Amino acid sequence: MKATRGAVRAHIGAVALGAALCAAPALSPGTGTPWATLGLLAGLYLACELPGRFPFSGGSGLGAGSFFPLLLTAALLLPPPAAALVAVPGSLVGRVDKPPAAARRFWRAAELALAVWAAARVHTLLGGPAALGGPVPGSPPDLPYALLPVCAAALAFSAVLALLDGSILLVAEQLPARRAWRGLLPRSLGPHLVHGLAGLMMAVLWNSSYGPPAALVVLLPMYISGWVFAQYHREHAAHRATIRALVQAVDIKDTYTRGHSERVGRASVLIAQELGMDRERVEVLRFAGILHDVGKLGVPTRVLRKDGPLTPEERRVIELHPEYGHEIVRGIGFLGEARAAILHHHERLDGSGYPYGLSGRGIPECARVVAVADAFDAMTSTRSYRRGRPVPVAVEELKRCAGTQFDPQMVRALARGLERYGWFGAVTADDPRLPPPRDEDSAGPVPAPLSPRPDGSAGEGPR
C-alpha cells in the first residue's frame, strides 16, 4: 500500500512538474505576459469555484467541467504559458468531495494547467489568435475559419484531460490499461466542443469594442445552465437512492428472490424499448419493474420464506402485496405511472387476476409490461426449491398464455428484445444441493410447470 501511495505521489509530482515547465515562460521578465487579462480570467475562475467550499451555499451543485468555457476562453485569448496559469488558483481552492483533499486539488490544478496549455498551443499553431481578431486589430473574427482552431483547441483540451485522468486511474486504482482509458475521450469530447464554442463567444466579445464586461454576460447563462443540469443529476441520484433502499429492504426480507427486482426492471426496459416508448417512459418502466414487489414488505416473513405449498389463507395474504406496494409508493411523485404497474402487475387479460380483476385494455399498459417481465424472470431464475427454465422454453410458455394471462403485444416485444440483446439472468437463492441449470441447447426433460395454479398459467402464482 505504501508503494502504491508513493507511486501516486510520484505521478502527481511528474504531472505538476510538466505543468510548471509549461507555465514558467510566462513568469520570465520581458515576455510581455498580459497580466491584466490573465488576472481577470484567473479571478473569475476562482470566484466561480469558491461557492462550493462554503457550507452556507450547500455546495454549488456544479461538478467538474461547469466552468471549462472560462478556461477555454483563456486558451483562446492568452499565450500558452499564461493560459496555463488561469486554472491554478481556482483548482487549488475548489471543492473536493473525497480525501485526500490536498492531493486531489494539486492534481486538478496540474492537469488543468497542462490541458489549457495544450489547447492554447494548438490554437496558436493553427493561427487562431489572428483569425479570432481578423487581419486588423478590432475587426470581426475570420469566420468560419476561426471555428477550426477553436475546435482543434477543444479537442486537445479533451484529449489531454482524458490521457491524464486515465493515467491516474492506472496508477492509483491499479486498473488495467484497457479499462483505465476506456470511454474517457468519447464521453468528454462532445461537451468540450460545446465549451469551446462558448469560449469563442466570450473571446470575441472580449476583443470587441465593448471589452471584457460584455464577455462576462456569457458567464451568467453558463452558470445557470450548469446549475440546472447539476440539480437534475442530484435529483436523479436521490431517486436512485430511494429505489435502491426499497429494493434492498425487499431482498433482505425475501431471500428467495434476491436480484429478481433488478432483472424484472431490465426485462421491462427491453419490452418498452421494443415498443418504441420515449426515454422518460422507459425509465418509468424500469422503476416499475424494480419496485413491483415492494409490497412484500407488508407480508409476514414466514409466509414469504415458506418452502412448501401455501395454504388458501397464506395465498390471500400474499395477494395483498400489490396493494401494500401501492400504499408504500403513493407519495413518491417521480414514479408516475409506475405506481399503477405496482398495483396491477398481477391482473390478467381474462379478468381472473388480482387485486381488482381488471381485464383487457382496462389493465394499465405499464402493468401489462411488468406482468410479462415478472413472469419471464420467475420462470428463468433458479430458486432454492426448483431449477429455472431455459429462456426459449420460458418464451414459449409466455406465448402459450398470451391472450388469456398476458398481453400478446408485450410478449412479442420481449421475444424481439431477447433475440436482439440476449439475456444474462443470474442464479438467485443458490442451493449447493441443486444441479446447475440446464443449458438452453442441452438435452433432457423440460422442467415441470412452475405455477401452483390449477389453470396452468405461467409464473409462480402470487409469489
mmCIF file of N, CA, C and O in Angstrom, residues 72-73 75-77 119-120 122-135 139-155 193 195-205 207:
data_model
loop_
_atom_site.group_PDB
_atom_site.id
_atom_site.type_symbol
_atom_site.label_atom_id
_atom_site.label_comp_id
_atom_site.label_asym_id
_atom_site.label_seq_id
_atom_site.Cartn_x
_atom_site.Cartn_y
_atom_site.Cartn_z
ATOM 1 N N LEU A 72 -11.265 27.638 -21.550
ATOM 2 C CA LEU A 72 -11.028 27.641 -22.991
ATOM 3 C C LEU A 72 -11.002 29.066 -23.536
ATOM 4 O O LEU A 72 -10.318 29.339 -24.525
ATOM 5 N N THR A 73 -11.717 29.970 -22.906
ATOM 6 C CA THR A 73 -11.591 31.385 -23.276
ATOM 7 C C THR A 73 -10.158 31.856 -23.043
ATOM 8 O O THR A 73 -9.573 32.566 -23.873
ATOM 9 N N ALA A 75 -7.545 29.965 -23.119
ATOM 10 C CA ALA A 75 -6.703 29.337 -24.142
ATOM 11 C C ALA A 75 -6.769 30.087 -25.464
ATOM 12 O O ALA A 75 -5.807 30.064 -26.241
ATOM 13 N N LEU A 76 -7.895 30.748 -25.740
ATOM 14 C CA LEU A 76 -8.048 31.483 -26.998
ATOM 15 C C LEU A 76 -7.460 32.886 -26.926
ATOM 16 O O LEU A 76 -7.033 33.441 -27.938
ATOM 17 N N LEU A 77 -7.452 33.469 -25.725
ATOM 18 C CA LEU A 77 -7.036 34.866 -25.595
ATOM 19 C C LEU A 77 -5.570 35.038 -25.209
ATOM 20 O O LEU A 77 -4.969 36.075 -25.504
ATOM 21 N N ALA A 119 -4.360 23.292 -25.242
ATOM 22 C CA ALA A 119 -5.397 23.919 -26.067
ATOM 23 C C ALA A 119 -4.899 25.233 -26.654
ATOM 24 O O ALA A 119 -5.100 25.523 -27.845
ATOM 25 N N ALA A 120 -4.242 26.044 -25.819
ATOM 26 C CA ALA A 120 -3.720 27.323 -26.310
ATOM 27 C C ALA A 120 -2.627 27.117 -27.346
ATOM 28 O O ALA A 120 -2.537 27.869 -28.333
ATOM 29 N N VAL A 122 -2.259 24.542 -29.461
ATOM 30 C CA VAL A 122 -2.866 24.121 -30.725
ATOM 31 C C VAL A 122 -3.558 25.302 -31.402
ATOM 32 O O VAL A 122 -3.465 25.484 -32.624
ATOM 33 N N HIS A 123 -4.254 26.116 -30.619
ATOM 34 C CA HIS A 123 -4.944 27.277 -31.164
ATOM 35 C C HIS A 123 -3.951 28.244 -31.806
ATOM 36 O O HIS A 123 -4.203 28.800 -32.894
ATOM 37 N N THR A 124 -2.798 28.433 -31.186
ATOM 38 C CA THR A 124 -1.776 29.339 -31.730
ATOM 39 C C THR A 124 -1.156 28.778 -33.000
ATOM 40 O O THR A 124 -0.958 29.499 -33.990
ATOM 41 N N LEU A 125 -0.857 27.472 -33.001
ATOM 42 C CA LEU A 125 -0.232 26.846 -34.173
ATOM 43 C C LEU A 125 -1.123 26.923 -35.403
ATOM 44 O O LEU A 125 -0.628 26.997 -36.539
ATOM 45 N N LEU A 126 -2.427 26.919 -35.215
ATOM 46 C CA LEU A 126 -3.369 26.963 -36.341
ATOM 47 C C LEU A 126 -3.777 28.390 -36.699
ATOM 48 O O LEU A 126 -4.725 28.587 -37.461
ATOM 49 N N GLY A 127 -3.093 29.373 -36.136
ATOM 50 C CA GLY A 127 -3.405 30.755 -36.475
ATOM 51 C C GLY A 127 -4.655 31.270 -35.828
ATOM 52 O O GLY A 127 -5.283 32.219 -36.336
ATOM 53 N N GLY A 128 -5.026 30.694 -34.695
ATOM 54 C CA GLY A 128 -6.252 31.093 -34.021
ATOM 55 C C GLY A 128 -6.295 32.534 -33.570
ATOM 56 O O GLY A 128 -7.312 33.221 -33.772
ATOM 57 N N PRO A 129 -5.216 33.047 -32.954
ATOM 58 C CA PRO A 129 -5.279 34.450 -32.491
ATOM 59 C C PRO A 129 -5.548 35.433 -33.623
ATOM 60 O O PRO A 129 -6.332 36.377 -33.447
ATOM 61 N N ALA A 130 -4.938 35.239 -34.787
ATOM 62 C CA ALA A 130 -5.187 36.146 -35.916
ATOM 63 C C ALA A 130 -6.607 35.994 -36.432
ATOM 64 O O ALA A 130 -7.279 36.983 -36.748
ATOM 65 N N ALA A 131 -7.085 34.745 -36.524
ATOM 66 C CA ALA A 131 -8.449 34.509 -37.010
ATOM 67 C C ALA A 131 -9.481 35.042 -36.033
ATOM 68 O O ALA A 131 -10.559 35.486 -36.419
ATOM 69 N N LEU A 132 -9.135 35.030 -34.755
ATOM 70 C CA LEU A 132 -10.073 35.493 -33.741
ATOM 71 C C LEU A 132 -10.321 36.991 -33.838
ATOM 72 O O LEU A 132 -11.451 37.459 -33.653
ATOM 73 N N GLY A 133 -9.262 37.745 -34.172
ATOM 74 C CA GLY A 133 -9.416 39.190 -34.227
ATOM 75 C C GLY A 133 -9.444 39.734 -35.631
ATOM 76 O O GLY A 133 -9.547 40.941 -35.827
ATOM 77 N N GLY A 134 -9.325 38.847 -36.640
ATOM 78 C CA GLY A 134 -9.305 39.311 -38.016
ATOM 79 C C GLY A 134 -7.940 39.864 -38.376
ATOM 80 O O GLY A 134 -7.042 39.994 -37.534
ATOM 81 N N PRO A 135 -7.721 40.194 -39.617
ATOM 82 C CA PRO A 135 -6.406 40.692 -40.049
ATOM 83 C C PRO A 135 -6.046 42.036 -39.455
ATOM 84 O O PRO A 135 -4.883 42.380 -39.343
ATOM 85 N N SER A 139 -11.137 44.219 -35.699
ATOM 86 C CA SER A 139 -12.065 43.797 -36.753
ATOM 87 C C SER A 139 -12.765 42.503 -36.353
ATOM 88 O O SER A 139 -12.324 41.812 -35.432
ATOM 89 N N PRO A 140 -13.844 42.156 -37.034
ATOM 90 C CA PRO A 140 -14.575 40.932 -36.688
ATOM 91 C C PRO A 140 -13.709 39.693 -36.903
ATOM 92 O O PRO A 140 -12.736 39.720 -37.650
ATOM 93 N N PRO A 141 -14.054 38.573 -36.267
ATOM 94 C CA PRO A 141 -13.278 37.340 -36.434
ATOM 95 C C PRO A 141 -13.409 36.798 -37.851
ATOM 96 O O PRO A 141 -14.384 37.064 -38.564
ATOM 97 N N ASP A 142 -12.432 36.033 -38.239
ATOM 98 C CA ASP A 142 -12.402 35.433 -39.570
ATOM 99 C C ASP A 142 -13.226 34.143 -39.553
ATOM 100 O O ASP A 142 -12.694 33.039 -39.429
ATOM 101 N N LEU A 143 -14.533 34.310 -39.672
ATOM 102 C CA LEU A 143 -15.430 33.156 -39.703
ATOM 103 C C LEU A 143 -15.691 32.743 -41.153
ATOM 104 O O LEU A 143 -15.757 33.584 -42.031
ATOM 105 N N PRO A 144 -15.818 31.451 -41.437
ATOM 106 C CA PRO A 144 -15.883 30.340 -40.463
ATOM 107 C C PRO A 144 -14.529 29.751 -40.094
ATOM 108 O O PRO A 144 -14.468 28.795 -39.320
ATOM 109 N N TYR A 145 -13.427 30.290 -40.647
ATOM 110 C CA TYR A 145 -12.128 29.658 -40.362
ATOM 111 C C TYR A 145 -11.812 29.648 -38.870
ATOM 112 O O TYR A 145 -11.193 28.698 -38.361
ATOM 113 N N ALA A 146 -12.250 30.675 -38.132
ATOM 114 C CA ALA A 146 -11.933 30.742 -36.699
ATOM 115 C C ALA A 146 -12.463 29.529 -35.938
ATOM 116 O O ALA A 146 -11.944 29.196 -34.861
ATOM 117 N N LEU A 147 -13.486 28.866 -36.503
ATOM 118 C CA LEU A 147 -14.023 27.687 -35.827
ATOM 119 C C LEU A 147 -13.033 26.528 -35.826
ATOM 120 O O LEU A 147 -13.033 25.706 -34.903
ATOM 121 N N LEU A 148 -12.189 26.445 -36.859
ATOM 122 C CA LEU A 148 -11.251 25.321 -36.953
ATOM 123 C C LEU A 148 -10.256 25.309 -35.806
ATOM 124 O O LEU A 148 -10.140 24.294 -35.099
ATOM 125 N N PRO A 149 -9.503 26.381 -35.561
ATOM 126 C CA PRO A 149 -8.579 26.330 -34.421
ATOM 127 C C PRO A 149 -9.273 26.203 -33.070
ATOM 128 O O PRO A 149 -8.722 25.605 -32.139
ATOM 129 N N VAL A 150 -10.491 26.748 -32.956
ATOM 130 C CA VAL A 150 -11.220 26.616 -31.690
ATOM 131 C C VAL A 150 -11.590 25.156 -31.435
ATOM 132 O O VAL A 150 -11.401 24.629 -30.325
ATOM 133 N N CYS A 151 -12.120 24.488 -32.450
ATOM 134 C CA CYS A 151 -12.493 23.076 -32.289
ATOM 135 C C CYS A 151 -11.254 22.215 -32.048
ATOM 136 O O CYS A 151 -11.284 21.270 -31.246
ATOM 137 N N ALA A 152 -10.148 22.534 -32.736
ATOM 138 C CA ALA A 152 -8.908 21.794 -32.508
ATOM 139 C C ALA A 152 -8.401 22.009 -31.086
ATOM 140 O O ALA A 152 -7.899 21.077 -30.439
ATOM 141 N N ALA A 153 -8.529 23.229 -30.571
ATOM 142 C CA ALA A 153 -8.123 23.500 -29.194
ATOM 143 C C ALA A 153 -8.978 22.722 -28.196
ATOM 144 O O ALA A 153 -8.467 22.159 -27.216
ATOM 145 N N ALA A 154 -10.290 22.663 -28.448
ATOM 146 C CA ALA A 154 -11.174 21.896 -27.564
ATOM 147 C C ALA A 154 -10.832 20.417 -27.609
ATOM 148 O O ALA A 154 -10.868 19.722 -26.583
ATOM 149 N N LEU A 155 -10.475 19.916 -28.801
ATOM 150 C CA LEU A 155 -10.076 18.515 -28.925
ATOM 151 C C LEU A 155 -8.798 18.246 -28.138
ATOM 152 O O LEU A 155 -8.674 17.234 -27.434
ATOM 153 N N LEU A 193 -16.384 20.326 -26.867
ATOM 154 C CA LEU A 193 -16.568 21.100 -28.091
ATOM 155 C C LEU A 193 -17.592 22.219 -27.861
ATOM 156 O O LEU A 193 -17.423 23.344 -28.347
ATOM 157 N N HIS A 195 -18.149 23.591 -24.941
ATOM 158 C CA HIS A 195 -17.429 24.557 -24.106
ATOM 159 C C HIS A 195 -16.532 25.450 -24.960
ATOM 160 O O HIS A 195 -16.398 26.650 -24.701
ATOM 161 N N GLY A 196 -15.909 24.846 -25.991
ATOM 162 C CA GLY A 196 -15.058 25.632 -26.866
ATOM 163 C C GLY A 196 -15.826 26.708 -27.612
ATOM 164 O O GLY A 196 -15.348 27.845 -27.767
ATOM 165 N N LEU A 197 -17.027 26.376 -28.074
ATOM 166 C CA LEU A 197 -17.848 27.373 -28.779
ATOM 167 C C LEU A 197 -18.283 28.486 -27.823
ATOM 168 O O LEU A 197 -18.327 29.665 -28.205
ATOM 169 N N ALA A 198 -18.605 28.117 -26.580
ATOM 170 C CA ALA A 198 -18.935 29.156 -25.587
ATOM 171 C C ALA A 198 -17.717 30.028 -25.309
ATOM 172 O O ALA A 198 -17.829 31.260 -25.171
ATOM 173 N N GLY A 199 -16.538 29.405 -25.237
ATOM 174 C CA GLY A 199 -15.320 30.172 -25.064
ATOM 175 C C GLY A 199 -15.056 31.105 -26.230
ATOM 176 O O GLY A 199 -14.563 32.234 -26.047
ATOM 177 N N LEU A 200 -15.399 30.659 -27.447
ATOM 178 C CA LEU A 200 -15.240 31.516 -28.618
ATOM 179 C C LEU A 200 -16.120 32.759 -28.512
ATOM 180 O O LEU A 200 -15.683 33.878 -28.832
ATOM 181 N N MET A 201 -17.360 32.565 -28.052
ATOM 182 C CA MET A 201 -18.242 33.726 -27.881
ATOM 183 C C MET A 201 -17.652 34.731 -26.889
ATOM 184 O O MET A 201 -17.656 35.934 -27.135
ATOM 185 N N MET A 202 -17.137 34.208 -25.775
ATOM 186 C CA MET A 202 -16.552 35.105 -24.787
ATOM 187 C C MET A 202 -15.325 35.824 -25.344
ATOM 188 O O MET A 202 -15.135 37.032 -25.127
ATOM 189 N N ALA A 203 -14.491 35.084 -26.078
ATOM 190 C CA ALA A 203 -13.267 35.691 -26.611
ATOM 191 C C ALA A 203 -13.581 36.774 -27.638
ATOM 192 O O ALA A 203 -12.927 37.826 -27.674
ATOM 193 N N VAL A 204 -14.585 36.515 -28.489
ATOM 194 C CA VAL A 204 -14.960 37.520 -29.495
ATOM 195 C C VAL A 204 -15.468 38.785 -28.816
ATOM 196 O O VAL A 204 -15.094 39.915 -29.189
ATOM 197 N N LEU A 205 -16.326 38.621 -27.815
ATOM 198 C CA LEU A 205 -16.828 39.798 -27.086
ATOM 199 C C LEU A 205 -15.707 40.512 -26.330
ATOM 200 O O LEU A 205 -15.688 41.736 -26.228
ATOM 201 N N ASN A 207 -12.621 40.770 -27.192
ATOM 202 C CA ASN A 207 -11.802 41.537 -28.137
ATOM 203 C C ASN A 207 -12.571 42.647 -28.849
ATOM 204 O O ASN A 207 -11.984 43.416 -29.604
#
